[in-house]
Amino acid sequence: NAGVMQNPRHLVRRRGQEARLRCSPMKGHSHVYWYRQLPEEGLKFMVYLQKENIIDESGMPKERFSAEFPKEGPSILRIQQVVRGDSAAYFCASSPFPGTQGGSYGYTFGSGTRLTVV
Amino acid sequence: AQTVTQSQPEMSVQEAETVTLSCTYDTSESDYYLFWYKQPPSRQMILVIRQEAYKQQNATENRFSVNFQKAAKSFSLKISDSQLGDAAMYFCAYKTGANSKLTFGKGITLSVRP
C-alpha cells in the first residue's frame, strides 16, 4: 500500500499564477481532507471531501481556493492568482470511513506539498 | 471553539532518557478523541498515539504513553528510552466524534542529544 501520495512535493509559483496540488488517497479510502501548515504553526483544516462531494469547506478561504475529488483520479486543491501569503505546506489526509463517524483512528497523512510563491 | 495549546516550543532530552511533552485543550464536548502526531524533517505526519475521551485507561504504544487528565483537560505524551530517531516536531491534536476536523496545537520541537 503506497499510502497517501501528494505531488508535487515542492511547487514554486509566481504571484498571480495558479497552483494545483494533487492528492491520491490510500487504496480503499474515499474520504479526503486538506490541511495547511504555515511556518511555525500547526496544521489548519481546510476542506473535507468525499468522491464528487464537498462535505465541509468551513476552513477554506472564500476566494481563490477550490477543491474537488472526482469519481476518478486524485483530489485537487486549486489556488488561483496566488499571493505570497499562500506560501505554506499543504497536507492531504485520507480515511476509509466518514470523518464524522467516531474518529479514534485518526487519519493517514501524505508528506505534503510545499508551495512557495515568489 | 475548541483549542489545543502546546506551551513549550522546544525540548531536549538525552538519549535513553524519558521526556514528557505537554498539551492542554479546551472543549465543552463529551465525545472526543486526542492524538499525538510526529513530524520528522521529511514532513510526513505520523500518528504516534491516540486516546478516546471515554476511556479512563491511558493509551500506550511501546515506548510512547500518555497521561490523560480529563478533568484538567490535559494530554501529555511521555517518551521512554528516547532514541535519536525520536527527534522531530510533535503535534497534539483534538477531534470530536461528530466532526471531521482535527484541531492541532502549534507543536513542539524535540531534540535528542547523543
Short mmCIF file of N, CA and C in Angstrom, two decimals, chain A residues 23-102:
data_model
loop_
_atom_site.label_atom_id
_atom_site.label_comp_id
_atom_site.label_asym_id
_atom_site.label_seq_id
_atom_site.Cartn_x
_atom_site.Cartn_y
_atom_site.Cartn_z
N CYS A 23 -3.62 14.98 -4.69
CA CYS A 23 -3.60 14.02 -3.58
C CYS A 23 -4.29 12.74 -4.00
N SER A 24 -3.57 11.63 -3.94
CA SER A 24 -4.17 10.31 -4.17
C SER A 24 -4.28 9.62 -2.82
N PRO A 25 -5.51 9.34 -2.37
CA PRO A 25 -5.67 8.72 -1.05
C PRO A 25 -5.18 7.29 -1.05
N MET A 26 -5.11 6.74 0.14
CA MET A 26 -4.76 5.33 0.27
C MET A 26 -5.81 4.48 -0.43
N LYS A 27 -5.40 3.34 -0.89
CA LYS A 27 -6.33 2.43 -1.56
C LYS A 27 -7.46 2.07 -0.61
N GLY A 28 -8.67 2.20 -1.12
CA GLY A 28 -9.82 1.87 -0.29
C GLY A 28 -10.35 3.04 0.52
N HIS A 29 -9.64 4.17 0.51
CA HIS A 29 -10.09 5.35 1.24
C HIS A 29 -10.86 6.26 0.29
N SER A 30 -12.07 6.64 0.72
CA SER A 30 -12.87 7.51 -0.15
C SER A 30 -13.14 8.86 0.50
N HIS A 31 -12.43 9.16 1.60
CA HIS A 31 -12.62 10.43 2.31
C HIS A 31 -11.27 11.14 2.38
N VAL A 32 -11.28 12.39 1.93
CA VAL A 32 -10.04 13.16 1.81
C VAL A 32 -10.17 14.48 2.54
N TYR A 33 -9.10 14.88 3.19
CA TYR A 33 -9.06 16.12 3.98
C TYR A 33 -7.82 16.90 3.57
N TRP A 34 -7.97 18.21 3.46
CA TRP A 34 -6.83 19.06 3.17
C TRP A 34 -6.57 19.97 4.36
N TYR A 35 -5.27 20.11 4.67
CA TYR A 35 -4.83 20.97 5.75
C TYR A 35 -3.70 21.86 5.25
N ARG A 36 -3.56 23.01 5.89
CA ARG A 36 -2.49 23.92 5.53
C ARG A 36 -1.63 24.16 6.77
N GLN A 37 -0.33 24.17 6.56
CA GLN A 37 0.60 24.44 7.66
C GLN A 37 1.44 25.64 7.31
N LEU A 38 1.21 26.73 8.02
CA LEU A 38 2.04 27.92 7.87
C LEU A 38 3.31 27.73 8.69
N PRO A 39 4.36 28.48 8.37
CA PRO A 39 5.62 28.34 9.13
C PRO A 39 5.40 28.51 10.63
N GLU A 40 5.99 27.63 11.40
CA GLU A 40 5.95 27.68 12.87
C GLU A 40 4.53 27.51 13.42
N GLU A 41 3.66 26.91 12.64
CA GLU A 41 2.28 26.72 13.09
C GLU A 41 1.89 25.25 12.96
N GLY A 42 0.82 24.90 13.64
CA GLY A 42 0.24 23.58 13.44
C GLY A 42 -0.61 23.56 12.19
N LEU A 43 -1.11 22.40 11.86
CA LEU A 43 -1.94 22.27 10.66
C LEU A 43 -3.33 22.85 10.91
N LYS A 44 -3.85 23.49 9.89
CA LYS A 44 -5.20 24.07 9.97
C LYS A 44 -6.08 23.41 8.92
N PHE A 45 -7.25 22.95 9.37
CA PHE A 45 -8.20 22.28 8.48
C PHE A 45 -8.68 23.24 7.40
N MET A 46 -8.77 22.70 6.17
CA MET A 46 -9.31 23.50 5.08
C MET A 46 -10.64 22.92 4.57
N VAL A 47 -10.62 21.64 4.15
CA VAL A 47 -11.80 21.10 3.49
C VAL A 47 -11.81 19.57 3.63
N TYR A 48 -13.05 19.04 3.64
CA TYR A 48 -13.26 17.59 3.71
C TYR A 48 -14.12 17.20 2.51
N LEU A 49 -13.64 16.22 1.76
CA LEU A 49 -14.36 15.80 0.56
C LEU A 49 -14.55 14.29 0.54
N GLN A 50 -15.67 13.88 -0.04
CA GLN A 50 -15.86 12.52 -0.46
C GLN A 50 -15.89 12.53 -1.99
N LYS A 51 -15.94 11.36 -2.57
CA LYS A 51 -15.98 11.31 -4.03
C LYS A 51 -17.13 12.18 -4.55
N GLU A 52 -16.78 13.15 -5.37
CA GLU A 52 -17.73 14.03 -6.06
C GLU A 52 -18.53 14.94 -5.12
N ASN A 53 -18.16 15.00 -3.86
CA ASN A 53 -18.90 15.85 -2.92
C ASN A 53 -17.96 16.60 -1.99
N ILE A 54 -18.30 17.86 -1.74
CA ILE A 54 -17.63 18.62 -0.69
C ILE A 54 -18.50 18.52 0.55
N ILE A 55 -17.93 17.97 1.62
CA ILE A 55 -18.71 17.75 2.83
C ILE A 55 -18.61 18.93 3.79
N ASP A 56 -17.39 19.44 3.94
CA ASP A 56 -17.17 20.53 4.89
C ASP A 56 -16.05 21.40 4.35
N GLU A 57 -16.38 22.63 4.00
CA GLU A 57 -15.35 23.54 3.49
C GLU A 57 -15.21 24.75 4.38
N SER A 58 -15.50 24.58 5.63
CA SER A 58 -15.52 25.70 6.56
C SER A 58 -14.15 26.34 6.77
N GLY A 59 -13.07 25.63 6.45
CA GLY A 59 -11.74 26.18 6.62
C GLY A 59 -11.14 26.76 5.35
N MET A 60 -11.88 26.73 4.29
CA MET A 60 -11.36 27.23 3.01
C MET A 60 -11.52 28.74 2.93
N PRO A 61 -10.49 29.45 2.49
CA PRO A 61 -10.67 30.88 2.21
C PRO A 61 -11.78 31.06 1.17
N LYS A 62 -12.50 32.15 1.30
CA LYS A 62 -13.68 32.35 0.46
C LYS A 62 -13.34 32.56 -1.01
N GLU A 63 -12.19 33.11 -1.27
CA GLU A 63 -11.81 33.42 -2.64
C GLU A 63 -10.54 32.69 -3.03
N ARG A 64 -10.43 32.38 -4.28
CA ARG A 64 -9.23 31.87 -4.95
C ARG A 64 -8.96 30.39 -4.67
N PHE A 65 -9.54 29.83 -3.64
CA PHE A 65 -9.27 28.43 -3.28
C PHE A 65 -10.48 27.57 -3.66
N SER A 66 -10.18 26.40 -4.23
CA SER A 66 -11.24 25.43 -4.51
C SER A 66 -10.65 24.03 -4.41
N ALA A 67 -11.52 23.07 -4.19
CA ALA A 67 -11.08 21.68 -4.08
C ALA A 67 -12.10 20.78 -4.73
N GLU A 68 -11.62 19.67 -5.25
CA GLU A 68 -12.51 18.68 -5.85
C GLU A 68 -11.93 17.30 -5.62
N PHE A 69 -12.82 16.32 -5.67
CA PHE A 69 -12.42 14.92 -5.56
C PHE A 69 -13.31 14.16 -6.53
N PRO A 70 -12.87 14.05 -7.77
CA PRO A 70 -13.72 13.45 -8.81
C PRO A 70 -13.89 11.96 -8.62
N LYS A 71 -14.83 11.42 -9.36
CA LYS A 71 -15.11 9.99 -9.28
C LYS A 71 -13.86 9.18 -9.63
N GLU A 72 -13.13 9.64 -10.61
CA GLU A 72 -11.88 9.01 -10.99
C GLU A 72 -10.74 10.00 -10.83
N GLY A 73 -9.62 9.53 -10.34
CA GLY A 73 -8.46 10.39 -10.23
C GLY A 73 -8.27 10.99 -8.86
N PRO A 74 -7.19 11.76 -8.72
CA PRO A 74 -6.85 12.30 -7.40
C PRO A 74 -7.73 13.47 -7.00
N SER A 75 -7.64 13.83 -5.74
CA SER A 75 -8.24 15.06 -5.27
C SER A 75 -7.31 16.21 -5.66
N ILE A 76 -7.89 17.34 -6.01
CA ILE A 76 -7.12 18.51 -6.43
C ILE A 76 -7.48 19.69 -5.54
N LEU A 77 -6.44 20.35 -5.03
CA LEU A 77 -6.63 21.64 -4.36
C LEU A 77 -6.07 22.69 -5.32
N ARG A 78 -6.90 23.63 -5.68
CA ARG A 78 -6.51 24.65 -6.64
C ARG A 78 -6.49 26.01 -5.97
N ILE A 79 -5.42 26.73 -6.21
CA ILE A 79 -5.30 28.09 -5.70
C ILE A 79 -5.07 29.00 -6.90
N GLN A 80 -6.00 29.87 -7.14
CA GLN A 80 -5.87 30.79 -8.27
C GLN A 80 -5.22 32.09 -7.82
N GLN A 81 -4.50 32.71 -8.74
CA GLN A 81 -3.89 34.03 -8.50
C GLN A 81 -3.15 34.05 -7.17
N VAL A 82 -2.19 33.17 -7.04
CA VAL A 82 -1.51 33.01 -5.76
C VAL A 82 -0.84 34.31 -5.32
N VAL A 83 -0.77 34.47 -3.99
CA VAL A 83 -0.09 35.60 -3.36
C VAL A 83 0.94 35.03 -2.39
N ARG A 84 1.84 35.90 -1.92
CA ARG A 84 2.93 35.44 -1.06
C ARG A 84 2.39 34.76 0.20
N GLY A 85 1.28 35.23 0.70
CA GLY A 85 0.70 34.65 1.90
C GLY A 85 0.19 33.23 1.74
N ASP A 86 0.12 32.76 0.49
CA ASP A 86 -0.29 31.37 0.25
C ASP A 86 0.87 30.40 0.44
N SER A 87 2.07 30.91 0.58
CA SER A 87 3.24 30.06 0.78
C SER A 87 3.07 29.27 2.08
N ALA A 88 3.10 27.96 1.96
CA ALA A 88 2.84 27.08 3.10
C ALA A 88 3.04 25.64 2.64
N ALA A 89 2.96 24.73 3.61
CA ALA A 89 2.91 23.32 3.27
C ALA A 89 1.44 22.88 3.31
N TYR A 90 1.01 22.20 2.27
CA TYR A 90 -0.37 21.74 2.17
C TYR A 90 -0.38 20.23 2.28
N PHE A 91 -1.14 19.75 3.25
CA PHE A 91 -1.19 18.32 3.53
C PHE A 91 -2.56 17.76 3.17
N CYS A 92 -2.52 16.55 2.69
CA CYS A 92 -3.73 15.80 2.42
C CYS A 92 -3.75 14.59 3.36
N ALA A 93 -4.93 14.25 3.84
CA ALA A 93 -5.09 13.05 4.65
C ALA A 93 -6.28 12.27 4.10
N SER A 94 -6.31 10.98 4.37
CA SER A 94 -7.45 10.19 3.92
C SER A 94 -7.87 9.22 5.01
N SER A 95 -9.12 8.77 4.89
CA SER A 95 -9.64 7.77 5.83
C SER A 95 -10.62 6.87 5.09
N PRO A 96 -10.84 5.67 5.59
CA PRO A 96 -11.75 4.74 4.92
C PRO A 96 -13.21 4.93 5.33
N PHE A 97 -13.46 5.79 6.28
CA PHE A 97 -14.82 5.99 6.79
C PHE A 97 -15.06 7.48 6.93
N PRO A 98 -16.31 7.89 7.07
CA PRO A 98 -16.58 9.32 7.23
C PRO A 98 -15.94 9.89 8.47
N GLY A 99 -15.42 11.09 8.32
CA GLY A 99 -14.75 11.71 9.45
C GLY A 99 -15.67 12.03 10.60
N THR A 100 -16.96 12.00 10.35
CA THR A 100 -17.91 12.30 11.41
C THR A 100 -18.32 11.05 12.18
N GLN A 101 -17.85 9.91 11.77
CA GLN A 101 -18.20 8.67 12.47
C GLN A 101 -17.02 8.25 13.33
N GLY A 102 -17.19 8.41 14.60
CA GLY A 102 -16.10 8.04 15.50
C GLY A 102 -14.88 8.89 15.20
#
